[in-house]
Short mmCIF file of C-alpha atoms in Angstrom, two decimals:
data_model
loop_
_atom_site.label_atom_id
_atom_site.label_comp_id
_atom_site.label_asym_id
_atom_site.label_seq_id
_atom_site.Cartn_x
_atom_site.Cartn_y
_atom_site.Cartn_z
CA MET B 1 226.03 246.04 122.72
CA THR B 2 223.12 243.63 122.83
CA ARG B 3 219.58 244.58 123.73
CA VAL B 4 218.05 241.56 125.48
CA VAL B 5 214.29 241.28 125.86
CA CYS B 6 212.31 238.61 127.74
CA ARG B 7 208.63 238.79 126.92
CA THR B 8 206.35 236.94 129.33
CA LEU B 9 203.47 235.11 127.62
CA ALA B 10 200.42 233.30 129.00
CA PRO B 11 199.94 230.16 126.90
CA ARG B 12 196.49 228.53 127.02
CA LEU B 13 196.42 224.78 127.33
CA GLY B 14 194.43 223.23 124.51
CA ASP B 15 194.63 226.22 122.18
CA PRO B 16 197.89 225.79 120.26
CA ALA B 17 196.66 228.01 117.41
CA ALA B 18 196.16 230.98 119.75
CA ASN B 19 199.52 230.29 121.41
CA GLN B 20 201.23 230.18 118.02
CA ARG B 21 199.66 233.52 117.11
CA ALA B 22 200.88 235.03 120.38
CA VAL B 23 204.43 233.83 119.74
CA VAL B 24 204.42 235.16 116.17
CA GLU B 25 203.03 238.51 117.32
CA ALA B 26 205.65 238.78 120.09
CA ILE B 27 208.46 238.00 117.66
CA ALA B 28 207.17 240.52 115.12
CA ALA B 29 206.62 243.28 117.68
CA GLU B 30 209.83 242.86 119.70
CA SER B 31 212.05 242.46 116.66
CA ALA B 32 210.49 245.53 115.07
CA ALA B 33 211.06 247.38 118.34
CA GLY B 34 214.76 246.58 118.24
CA ALA B 35 215.39 243.52 120.36
CA ASP B 36 218.73 241.92 119.50
CA LEU B 37 218.03 238.78 121.53
CA LEU B 38 214.41 237.93 122.32
CA VAL B 39 213.71 235.15 124.80
CA LEU B 40 210.20 233.68 125.10
CA PRO B 41 208.93 231.10 127.63
CA GLU B 42 209.29 227.33 127.83
CA LEU B 43 206.53 225.40 126.02
CA ALA B 44 205.15 228.70 124.73
CA THR B 45 202.93 227.08 122.11
CA SER B 46 201.32 224.45 124.29
CA GLY B 47 201.04 225.36 127.96
CA TYR B 48 202.52 223.13 130.61
CA CYS B 49 200.14 221.22 132.88
CA PHE B 50 199.42 218.25 130.65
CA ALA B 51 197.11 215.56 131.98
CA SER B 52 198.56 212.86 129.75
CA ARG B 53 201.20 212.06 127.20
CA GLU B 54 198.49 212.18 124.54
CA GLU B 55 197.61 215.74 125.48
CA ALA B 56 201.26 216.76 125.25
CA GLY B 57 201.65 214.93 121.97
CA ALA B 58 198.62 216.59 120.43
CA CYS B 59 200.37 219.97 120.32
CA ALA B 60 203.89 218.74 119.56
CA VAL B 61 205.49 219.92 116.33
CA ALA B 62 208.59 219.13 114.33
CA ALA B 63 211.51 221.52 114.57
CA ASP B 64 211.58 221.75 110.77
CA GLY B 65 207.81 222.15 110.41
CA PRO B 66 205.67 225.13 109.40
CA GLU B 67 205.16 226.47 112.94
CA LEU B 68 208.82 227.35 113.52
CA ALA B 69 209.12 228.54 109.92
CA GLN B 70 206.40 231.06 110.77
CA TRP B 71 208.49 232.26 113.71
CA CYS B 72 211.47 232.84 111.42
CA ALA B 73 209.27 234.66 108.91
CA ALA B 74 208.03 236.98 111.65
CA VAL B 75 211.52 238.23 112.54
CA HIS B 76 212.32 241.80 111.49
CA GLY B 77 215.98 242.56 110.93
CA ARG B 78 218.73 240.73 112.80
CA THR B 79 216.89 239.73 115.95
CA VAL B 80 217.81 236.34 117.39
CA VAL B 81 214.89 234.52 119.04
CA VAL B 82 214.88 231.70 121.61
CA CYS B 83 211.49 230.12 122.31
CA GLY B 84 210.25 226.88 123.85
CA PHE B 85 207.91 224.38 122.25
CA PRO B 86 206.93 220.71 122.56
CA GLU B 87 208.89 218.89 119.89
CA ARG B 88 207.98 215.71 118.13
CA GLY B 89 211.32 214.21 117.21
CA GLY B 90 212.10 212.28 114.06
CA ASP B 91 212.14 209.27 116.40
CA GLY B 92 208.49 209.90 117.29
CA ARG B 93 209.38 210.84 120.86
CA LEU B 94 208.33 214.03 122.61
CA TYR B 95 210.92 216.52 123.84
CA ASN B 96 210.62 219.70 125.87
CA SER B 97 212.63 221.81 123.44
CA ALA B 98 213.63 225.35 122.60
CA ALA B 99 214.77 226.69 119.26
CA LEU B 100 217.27 229.43 118.53
CA LEU B 101 216.39 231.09 115.25
CA ASP B 102 216.62 234.23 113.19
CA ALA B 103 215.15 235.49 109.93
CA GLY B 104 217.31 233.00 108.07
CA GLY B 105 215.92 229.94 109.82
CA VAL B 106 216.28 227.69 112.83
CA ARG B 107 219.92 227.70 113.96
CA ALA B 108 219.75 225.23 116.85
CA VAL B 109 217.31 223.16 118.86
CA HIS B 110 217.93 222.28 122.50
CA ARG B 111 216.11 219.40 124.16
CA LYS B 112 215.76 219.91 127.91
CA ALA B 113 218.22 217.57 129.60
CA HIS B 114 216.92 217.87 133.17
CA LEU B 115 213.18 217.19 133.32
CA TRP B 116 211.08 218.53 136.17
CA ASP B 117 208.47 216.48 138.02
CA ARG B 118 205.65 215.21 135.76
CA GLU B 119 207.52 216.23 132.62
CA THR B 120 209.24 212.87 133.09
CA LEU B 121 205.91 211.21 132.25
CA PHE B 122 205.55 212.96 128.90
CA PHE B 123 208.98 213.89 127.58
CA THR B 124 212.25 212.17 126.75
CA PRO B 125 215.27 214.00 128.19
CA GLY B 126 217.81 215.50 125.80
CA GLU B 127 221.24 213.93 125.49
CA SER B 128 223.40 216.97 124.69
CA PRO B 129 225.16 219.89 126.30
CA PRO B 130 223.52 223.25 125.71
CA PRO B 131 223.99 224.37 122.10
CA VAL B 132 226.12 227.51 121.81
CA VAL B 133 225.47 229.56 118.68
CA ASP B 134 227.64 232.40 117.44
CA THR B 135 225.27 235.20 116.53
CA ALA B 136 225.69 238.83 115.54
CA HIS B 137 224.84 239.69 119.16
CA GLY B 138 227.18 237.34 120.99
CA ALA B 139 227.52 233.62 121.53
CA VAL B 140 224.17 232.42 122.86
CA ALA B 141 223.56 229.16 124.73
CA VAL B 142 220.10 227.69 125.13
CA LEU B 143 218.97 225.97 128.34
CA ILE B 144 215.47 225.29 129.63
CA CYS B 145 214.23 225.94 133.18
CA TYR B 146 215.49 223.18 135.53
CA ASP B 147 218.62 222.85 133.33
CA LEU B 148 219.73 226.12 134.91
CA GLU B 149 219.81 224.59 138.39
CA PHE B 150 222.78 222.35 137.55
CA PRO B 151 225.93 224.46 137.84
CA GLU B 152 227.83 221.77 135.96
CA TYR B 153 225.57 222.38 132.97
CA THR B 154 225.80 226.17 133.01
CA ARG B 155 229.57 225.81 133.39
CA ARG B 156 229.61 223.59 130.32
CA ALA B 157 227.79 226.26 128.31
CA ALA B 158 230.19 228.95 129.50
CA ARG B 159 233.28 226.84 128.81
CA ASP B 160 231.91 226.10 125.35
CA GLY B 161 232.07 229.84 124.74
CA ALA B 162 228.63 231.21 125.62
CA ASP B 163 228.42 234.91 126.41
CA LEU B 164 224.71 234.79 127.16
CA LEU B 165 222.48 232.00 128.46
CA ALA B 166 218.97 232.26 127.00
CA VAL B 167 216.64 230.32 129.28
CA PRO B 168 212.94 229.78 128.52
CA VAL B 169 211.30 228.79 131.81
CA ASN B 170 207.96 227.95 133.41
CA TRP B 171 208.59 228.58 137.09
CA PRO B 172 205.81 227.16 139.27
CA LEU B 173 205.21 229.64 142.07
CA VAL B 174 206.88 228.50 145.29
CA SER B 175 206.91 230.17 148.68
CA ARG B 176 209.78 232.46 149.56
CA PRO B 177 210.52 234.77 152.48
CA PRO B 178 209.18 238.33 152.18
CA GLY B 179 211.43 240.57 150.11
CA GLU B 180 213.37 237.70 148.59
CA ARG B 181 213.76 237.05 144.88
CA PRO B 182 212.54 233.74 143.46
CA PRO B 183 215.01 230.98 144.33
CA GLU B 184 215.61 230.27 140.65
CA VAL B 185 216.81 233.86 140.24
CA VAL B 186 219.34 233.47 143.05
CA ILE B 187 220.68 230.40 141.25
CA ALA B 188 220.78 232.36 137.97
CA GLN B 189 222.73 235.15 139.69
CA ALA B 190 225.32 232.70 140.97
CA ALA B 191 225.59 231.03 137.56
CA ALA B 192 226.17 234.42 135.96
CA ARG B 193 228.83 235.48 138.44
CA VAL B 194 230.89 232.29 138.65
CA ASN B 195 231.01 232.12 134.84
CA ARG B 196 230.83 235.83 133.94
CA VAL B 197 227.95 235.34 131.54
CA VAL B 198 224.62 237.11 131.08
CA VAL B 199 221.59 235.00 132.02
CA ALA B 200 218.19 235.86 130.53
CA CYS B 201 215.23 233.88 131.90
CA CYS B 202 211.79 234.28 130.32
CA ASP B 203 208.95 233.02 132.50
CA ARG B 204 205.23 232.61 131.78
CA SER B 205 202.05 233.93 133.40
CA GLY B 206 198.42 232.78 133.44
CA THR B 207 197.17 230.32 136.07
CA GLU B 208 196.71 226.90 134.44
CA ARG B 209 194.74 224.03 135.99
CA GLY B 210 195.25 225.67 139.36
CA GLN B 211 199.00 226.11 138.88
CA ALA B 212 200.24 229.66 139.48
CA TRP B 213 203.54 230.89 138.09
CA THR B 214 206.31 233.05 139.48
CA GLU B 215 206.03 235.43 136.52
CA GLY B 216 209.68 236.04 137.25
CA SER B 217 211.30 236.93 133.92
CA THR B 218 214.73 238.28 134.86
CA ILE B 219 217.90 239.41 133.13
CA VAL B 220 221.09 238.98 135.18
CA GLY B 221 224.31 240.78 134.21
CA ALA B 222 227.68 239.08 133.93
CA ASP B 223 228.63 240.21 137.46
CA GLY B 224 225.58 238.46 138.91
CA TRP B 225 223.39 241.49 139.61
CA VAL B 226 219.80 241.64 138.43
CA LEU B 227 219.42 244.17 135.62
CA SER B 228 215.69 243.90 135.01
CA CYS B 229 213.06 241.77 136.69
CA ASP B 230 209.51 243.04 136.84
CA ALA B 231 207.61 241.71 133.85
CA ARG B 232 204.31 242.90 135.25
CA GLU B 233 205.22 246.40 134.23
CA GLY B 234 204.57 247.65 130.73
CA ARG B 235 203.80 245.04 128.14
CA GLY B 236 204.98 242.08 130.19
CA ALA B 237 208.58 242.37 129.06
CA VAL B 238 211.88 242.98 130.79
CA SER B 239 214.86 244.31 128.89
CA ALA B 240 218.49 245.25 129.39
CA VAL B 241 221.43 246.30 127.28
CA VAL B 242 224.54 244.18 127.87
CA ASP B 243 228.03 243.92 126.41
CA PRO B 244 228.91 240.38 125.32
CA ALA B 245 232.59 241.36 125.09
CA VAL B 246 232.69 241.73 128.88
CA CYS B 247 231.76 238.05 129.16
CA ARG B 248 234.84 236.97 127.24
CA ASP B 249 237.29 238.26 129.83
CA LYS B 250 237.40 235.69 132.64
CA GLN B 251 240.28 237.38 134.47
CA LEU B 252 239.32 238.33 138.04
CA THR B 253 242.66 239.49 139.39
CA ARG B 254 246.25 239.47 138.18
CA HIS B 255 246.44 235.92 139.56
CA ASN B 256 242.92 234.59 138.97
CA ASP B 257 240.94 233.46 135.96
CA LEU B 258 237.50 231.88 136.41
CA PHE B 259 238.31 228.91 134.21
CA ALA B 260 242.06 228.58 134.76
CA ASP B 261 241.36 228.37 138.50
CA LEU B 262 239.24 225.23 138.08
CA ARG B 263 240.66 222.09 139.72
CA PRO B 264 238.78 219.34 137.87
CA ALA B 265 240.90 216.58 139.42
CA LEU B 266 239.32 217.47 142.78
CA TYR B 267 235.69 217.42 141.62
CA GLY B 268 235.08 213.85 140.45
CA SER B 269 233.44 211.40 142.81
CA MET J 1 219.18 220.13 165.91
CA THR J 2 222.48 221.94 165.49
CA ARG J 3 223.21 225.42 166.80
CA VAL J 4 225.65 227.02 164.35
CA VAL J 5 227.63 230.09 165.35
CA CYS J 6 229.98 232.17 163.20
CA ARG J 7 232.03 234.56 165.30
CA THR J 8 233.68 237.38 163.38
CA LEU J 9 237.20 238.18 164.56
CA ALA J 10 239.63 240.99 163.69
CA PRO J 11 243.10 239.44 163.45
CA ARG J 12 246.06 241.82 163.71
CA LEU J 13 248.87 241.29 161.27
CA GLY J 14 252.17 240.78 163.07
CA ASP J 15 250.64 239.87 166.44
CA PRO J 16 250.05 236.12 166.28
CA ALA J 17 250.05 235.80 170.07
CA ALA J 18 247.13 238.21 170.42
CA ASN J 19 245.31 236.47 167.55
CA GLN J 20 245.82 233.09 169.20
CA ARG J 21 244.39 234.46 172.45
CA ALA J 22 241.35 235.80 170.60
CA VAL J 23 240.73 232.42 168.96
CA VAL J 24 241.08 230.56 172.25
CA GLU J 25 238.76 233.02 173.99
CA ALA J 26 236.16 232.74 171.22
CA ILE J 27 236.25 228.93 171.37
CA ALA J 28 235.94 228.92 175.16
CA ALA J 29 233.12 231.47 175.23
CA GLU J 30 231.04 230.13 172.36
CA SER J 31 231.39 226.51 173.37
CA ALA J 32 230.43 227.39 176.95
CA ALA J 33 227.44 229.32 175.54
CA GLY J 34 226.21 226.25 173.71
CA ALA J 35 227.44 226.39 170.13
CA ASP J 36 227.31 222.95 168.49
CA LEU J 37 229.31 224.08 165.45
CA LEU J 38 231.51 227.16 165.77
CA VAL J 39 233.06 228.61 162.63
CA LEU J 40 235.85 231.19 162.88
CA PRO J 41 237.53 233.16 160.05
CA GLU J 42 240.16 232.23 157.50
CA LEU J 43 243.74 232.85 158.66
CA ALA J 44 242.41 233.81 162.08
CA THR J 45 245.78 233.60 163.80
CA SER J 46 247.79 235.62 161.30
CA GLY J 47 245.84 238.21 159.40
CA TYR J 48 245.77 238.21 155.63
CA CYS J 49 247.59 241.01 153.80
CA PHE J 50 251.10 239.60 153.85
CA ALA J 51 253.84 241.61 152.19
CA SER J 52 256.02 238.59 151.55
CA ARG J 53 256.27 234.85 151.86
CA GLU J 54 258.56 235.37 154.83
CA GLU J 55 255.92 237.37 156.66
CA ALA J 56 253.37 234.62 156.04
CA GLY J 57 255.84 231.95 157.08
CA ALA J 58 256.70 233.73 160.33
CA CYS J 59 253.24 233.02 161.76
CA ALA J 60 252.68 229.59 160.20
CA VAL J 61 252.20 226.66 162.57
CA ALA J 62 252.00 222.89 162.29
CA ALA J 63 248.57 221.29 162.44
CA ASP J 64 249.82 219.01 165.20
CA GLY J 65 251.57 221.76 167.15
CA PRO J 66 250.75 223.42 170.47
CA GLU J 67 248.62 226.22 169.00
CA LEU J 68 245.86 223.94 167.72
CA ALA J 69 246.17 221.79 170.85
CA GLN J 70 245.28 224.92 172.80
CA TRP J 71 242.16 225.34 170.67
CA CYS J 72 241.08 221.79 171.47
CA ALA J 73 241.75 222.34 175.18
CA ALA J 74 239.56 225.45 175.13
CA VAL J 75 236.47 223.54 173.92
CA HIS J 76 233.73 223.05 176.50
CA GLY J 77 231.48 220.05 175.94
CA ARG J 78 230.78 218.67 172.48
CA THR J 79 231.30 221.78 170.36
CA VAL J 80 232.88 221.24 166.96
CA VAL J 81 235.14 224.10 165.84
CA VAL J 82 236.34 225.05 162.35
CA CYS J 83 239.01 227.76 162.19
CA GLY J 84 241.52 228.98 159.65
CA PHE J 85 245.27 229.29 160.15
CA PRO J 86 248.48 229.48 158.10
CA GLU J 87 249.90 225.96 158.12
CA ARG J 88 253.49 224.93 157.80
CA GLY J 89 253.32 221.49 156.25
CA GLY J 90 255.60 218.59 157.00
CA ASP J 91 257.02 219.35 153.55
CA GLY J 92 258.03 222.83 154.70
CA ARG J 93 255.49 224.49 152.43
CA LEU J 94 252.89 227.02 153.52
CA TYR J 95 249.19 226.28 153.17
CA ASN J 96 246.11 228.41 153.77
CA SER J 97 244.39 225.84 155.97
CA ALA J 98 241.48 225.31 158.31
CA ALA J 99 241.14 222.67 161.02
CA LEU J 100 238.04 220.90 162.22
CA LEU J 101 238.47 219.93 165.86
CA ASP J 102 236.71 219.17 169.09
CA ALA J 103 237.73 218.61 172.68
CA GLY J 104 239.27 215.30 171.66
CA GLY J 105 241.66 216.78 169.13
CA VAL J 106 242.07 217.86 165.53
CA ARG J 107 239.76 215.74 163.36
CA ALA J 108 240.64 217.09 159.90
CA VAL J 109 242.72 219.75 158.18
CA HIS J 110 241.69 221.30 154.88
CA ARG J 111 244.21 223.07 152.67
CA LYS J 112 242.54 225.72 150.48
CA ALA J 113 242.46 224.37 146.95
CA HIS J 114 241.51 227.58 145.14
CA LEU J 115 243.88 230.39 146.06
CA TRP J 116 242.83 234.02 145.68
CA ASP J 117 245.03 236.71 144.16
CA ARG J 118 248.31 237.26 146.06
CA GLU J 119 247.78 234.13 148.14
CA THR J 120 249.30 232.39 145.13
CA LEU J 121 252.60 234.10 146.00
CA PHE J 122 252.71 232.72 149.53
CA PHE J 123 250.77 229.48 149.71
CA THR J 124 250.73 226.10 147.99
CA PRO J 125 247.23 225.02 146.92
CA GLY J 126 245.70 221.94 148.53
CA GLU J 127 245.29 218.79 146.48
CA SER J 128 242.16 217.29 148.05
CA PRO J 129 238.39 217.51 148.00
CA PRO J 130 236.87 219.13 151.08
CA PRO J 131 237.14 216.81 154.08
CA VAL J 132 233.75 215.66 155.36
CA VAL J 133 233.71 214.71 159.03
CA ASP J 134 230.89 212.88 160.77
CA THR J 135 230.27 214.74 163.99
CA ALA J 136 227.65 214.58 166.72
CA HIS J 137 226.04 217.59 165.04
CA GLY J 138 225.96 216.39 161.44
CA ALA J 139 228.44 215.70 158.67
CA VAL J 140 230.56 218.83 158.32
CA ALA J 141 232.68 219.74 155.28
CA VAL J 142 235.42 222.34 155.44
CA LEU J 143 236.09 224.78 152.59
CA ILE J 144 237.90 228.11 152.63
CA CYS J 145 236.67 231.34 151.02
CA TYR J 146 237.25 231.21 147.23
CA ASP J 147 236.76 227.39 147.35
CA LEU J 148 233.06 228.18 147.80
CA GLU J 149 232.86 229.90 144.41
CA PHE J 150 233.40 226.65 142.52
CA PRO J 151 230.06 224.83 142.38
CA GLU J 152 231.88 221.66 141.34
CA TYR J 153 233.71 221.74 144.67
CA THR J 154 230.66 222.38 146.84
CA ARG J 155 228.88 219.62 144.90
CA ARG J 156 231.73 217.26 145.69
CA ALA J 157 231.38 218.03 149.41
CA ALA J 158 227.62 217.46 149.27
CA ARG J 159 227.95 214.24 147.31
CA ASP J 160 230.53 213.05 149.81
CA GLY J 161 227.81 213.33 152.43
CA ALA J 162 228.17 216.79 153.95
CA ASP J 163 225.11 218.22 155.70
CA LEU J 164 226.82 221.49 156.54
CA LEU J 165 229.60 223.41 154.80
CA ALA J 166 231.76 225.29 157.31
CA VAL J 167 233.57 228.05 155.45
CA PRO J 168 236.15 230.33 157.09
CA VAL J 169 236.49 233.37 154.81
CA ASN J 170 238.22 236.71 154.48
CA TRP J 171 236.00 238.59 152.04
CA PRO J 172 237.68 241.74 150.72
CA LEU J 173 234.99 244.42 150.50
CA VAL J 174 233.79 244.85 146.90
CA SER J 175 231.17 247.21 145.55
CA ARG J 176 227.60 246.01 145.22
CA PRO J 177 224.33 247.68 144.27
CA PRO J 178 222.41 249.25 147.15
CA GLY J 179 220.31 246.75 149.08
CA GLU J 180 222.12 243.72 147.67
CA ARG J 181 223.85 241.07 149.71
CA PRO J 182 227.57 240.47 149.18
CA PRO J 183 228.10 238.52 145.95
CA GLU J 184 229.76 235.68 147.87
CA VAL J 185 226.55 235.26 149.87
CA VAL J 186 224.48 234.93 146.69
CA ILE J 187 226.86 232.17 145.58
CA ALA J 188 226.55 230.52 149.02
CA GLN J 189 222.75 230.65 148.75
CA ALA J 190 222.82 228.91 145.38
CA ALA J 191 225.28 226.29 146.66
CA ALA J 192 222.98 225.58 149.60
CA ARG J 193 219.87 225.27 147.48
CA VAL J 194 221.19 223.14 144.62
CA ASN J 195 222.71 220.71 147.14
CA ARG J 196 220.30 221.08 150.07
CA VAL J 197 223.07 221.76 152.55
CA VAL J 198 223.57 224.40 155.21
CA VAL J 199 226.39 226.87 154.46
CA ALA J 200 228.02 228.77 157.33
CA CYS J 201 230.54 231.44 156.31
CA CYS J 202 232.59 233.22 158.97
CA ASP J 203 234.16 236.47 157.78
CA ARG J 204 236.64 238.80 159.48
CA SER J 205 236.63 242.52 160.36
CA GLY J 206 239.33 245.09 161.03
CA THR J 207 240.87 247.12 158.20
CA GLU J 208 244.35 245.78 157.46
CA ARG J 209 246.98 247.62 155.40
CA GLY J 210 244.15 249.60 153.83
CA GLN J 211 242.09 246.52 152.99
CA ALA J 212 238.49 246.69 154.22
CA TRP J 213 236.39 243.56 154.67
CA THR J 214 232.80 242.73 153.93
CA GLU J 215 232.25 241.66 157.56
CA GLY J 216 229.65 239.42 156.00
CA SER J 217 229.41 236.34 158.26
CA THR J 218 226.27 234.54 157.09
CA ILE J 219 224.44 231.29 157.76
CA VAL J 220 222.36 229.99 154.84
CA GLY J 221 219.71 227.32 155.36
CA ALA J 222 219.40 224.19 153.25
CA ASP J 223 216.71 225.82 151.10
CA GLY J 224 219.05 228.68 150.20
CA TRP J 225 217.56 231.40 152.38
CA VAL J 226 219.73 233.50 154.67
CA LEU J 227 219.04 232.62 158.30
CA SER J 228 221.39 235.06 159.98
CA CYS J 229 223.73 237.65 158.55
CA ASP J 230 224.50 240.73 160.58
CA ALA J 231 227.63 240.12 162.59
CA ARG J 232 227.85 243.74 163.59
CA GLU J 233 225.07 243.17 166.08
CA GLY J 234 225.78 241.84 169.55
CA ARG J 235 229.20 240.33 170.08
CA GLY J 236 230.08 240.04 166.39
CA ALA J 237 228.47 236.64 165.96
CA VAL J 238 225.65 235.26 163.85
CA SER J 239 223.84 232.10 164.85
CA ALA J 240 221.08 229.81 163.67
CA VAL J 241 219.57 226.48 164.65
CA VAL J 242 219.40 224.00 161.76
CA ASP J 243 218.37 220.39 161.29
CA PRO J 244 221.07 218.31 159.57
CA ALA J 245 218.53 215.54 158.92
CA VAL J 246 216.75 217.82 156.44
CA CYS J 247 219.95 217.94 154.39
CA ARG J 248 219.96 214.18 153.91
CA ASP J 249 216.71 214.13 151.93
CA LYS J 250 217.56 215.21 148.38
CA GLN J 251 214.09 214.44 147.01
CA LEU J 252 212.49 217.53 145.45
CA THR J 253 209.36 216.02 143.91
CA ARG J 254 208.02 212.53 143.39
CA HIS J 255 210.11 212.47 140.21
CA ASN J 256 213.16 214.54 141.18
CA ASP J 257 216.20 214.02 143.35
CA LEU J 258 218.99 216.60 143.41
CA PHE J 259 221.71 214.04 142.84
CA ALA J 260 219.85 211.40 140.83
CA ASP J 261 218.94 214.16 138.35
CA LEU J 262 222.58 214.89 137.57
CA ARG J 263 223.67 214.12 133.98
CA PRO J 264 227.46 213.87 134.34
CA ALA J 265 227.90 212.61 130.78
CA LEU J 266 226.72 216.04 129.58
CA TYR J 267 229.05 218.12 131.74
CA GLY J 268 232.56 217.14 130.66
CA SER J 269 234.38 219.30 128.15
#
């Protein structure tokens, strides 16, 4: 069984040192408290509402630099961590990235492939499917925010063997009818159910340059139902215990299998 | 503006004549009452829980036969109708099909491409993408039940120009947490939102050979919110007025377009 925790953070634009401390503290505290998989927000070390490419670049770090090494050093035990950060690539370009890491080091880096709105002004889109990493707590795929809204991309992660999708997000608050969940959560529920995977989204809080956030961290079970979703309780974290083994059985009925039932010849345009 | 109506029916296995009468009466009544697009259930003329291929075959009809001609003759005005029926193909095979028709005749026939459970024992799967028909009330695609649970297939319909997905269904009742919508509706909501299309699902009622149904006829707007969903009110119909023109604008932000943002090179396996 895997104990999944999404810990909402409130990064402060222009204070990467404070943001780095908050990430390190969250990793240390949640891993000590027994999280198996800890998901933290998109761009957790920088904030989001950049005014310019220069501002984004000023807080970008290398995936093999000291900042992420600090994250790894903060991990107690066998916790796997997924956290977003602005990456300066070896090519000098900026990427909206997320690392999957444990006490032994960085295991994978995902560069957001579907950029949202003004991100296109600052970041270069990634060119890869979601990485899927076999961990002690299940096979974990990493996607970032708007990536999740492309069912073709979540399907790819699931077909590549993911049991759990770990999704750092920054969800700008949008209107929704009274009583409804955030629209991104509805999409996460569908992605979970049509692929039989767990989806763990970690959102941010803290109004930034007038932008409010959904604060919608949510863990969705492999049958598509929300397991935990109110990060404003307690210490700003949601958690759930899930069974990755359940995600490996794609059989729906004696005659149906989620992946065997696909008809790819009918989907191309 | 398009007035969409989904009228829940309760087909009776073994009484195709009574089922045919119910379909004709529903078409006549709803078209006279001003429906622009009327969606009726999957296999509306036969019922669903066949014991054998012979039983399914006994009520199968040709798409160009007198039964569907009666449907067309029952249409008042410019109503477009989508309704499911067991089809006997020119090849002698049985298909779980749905026709799109108006007063002028049958405009398209869709053969369900994703068969559910024991349907695989009786029916041959279709070999085509969803048909998309330009009508006076918008471009309407036809899918059937489990077809809707493949986001690649709903995407294909949307990319082929559909404004509205008309989906005859027979949703077997499954358990869900208290207060939650049927899981198929959550999937329909996500399909609507990631494609900006209207999704109109018409379910059935009437316990059949011990099988209970969700009775979950639902119309989802192009932003993914449920517009109408309780068929047990009134005459067993849900209705909503939608604007197909809204579905043709896929722009989300100055920098984002639902289809232009797709990264097909990253989705293949």
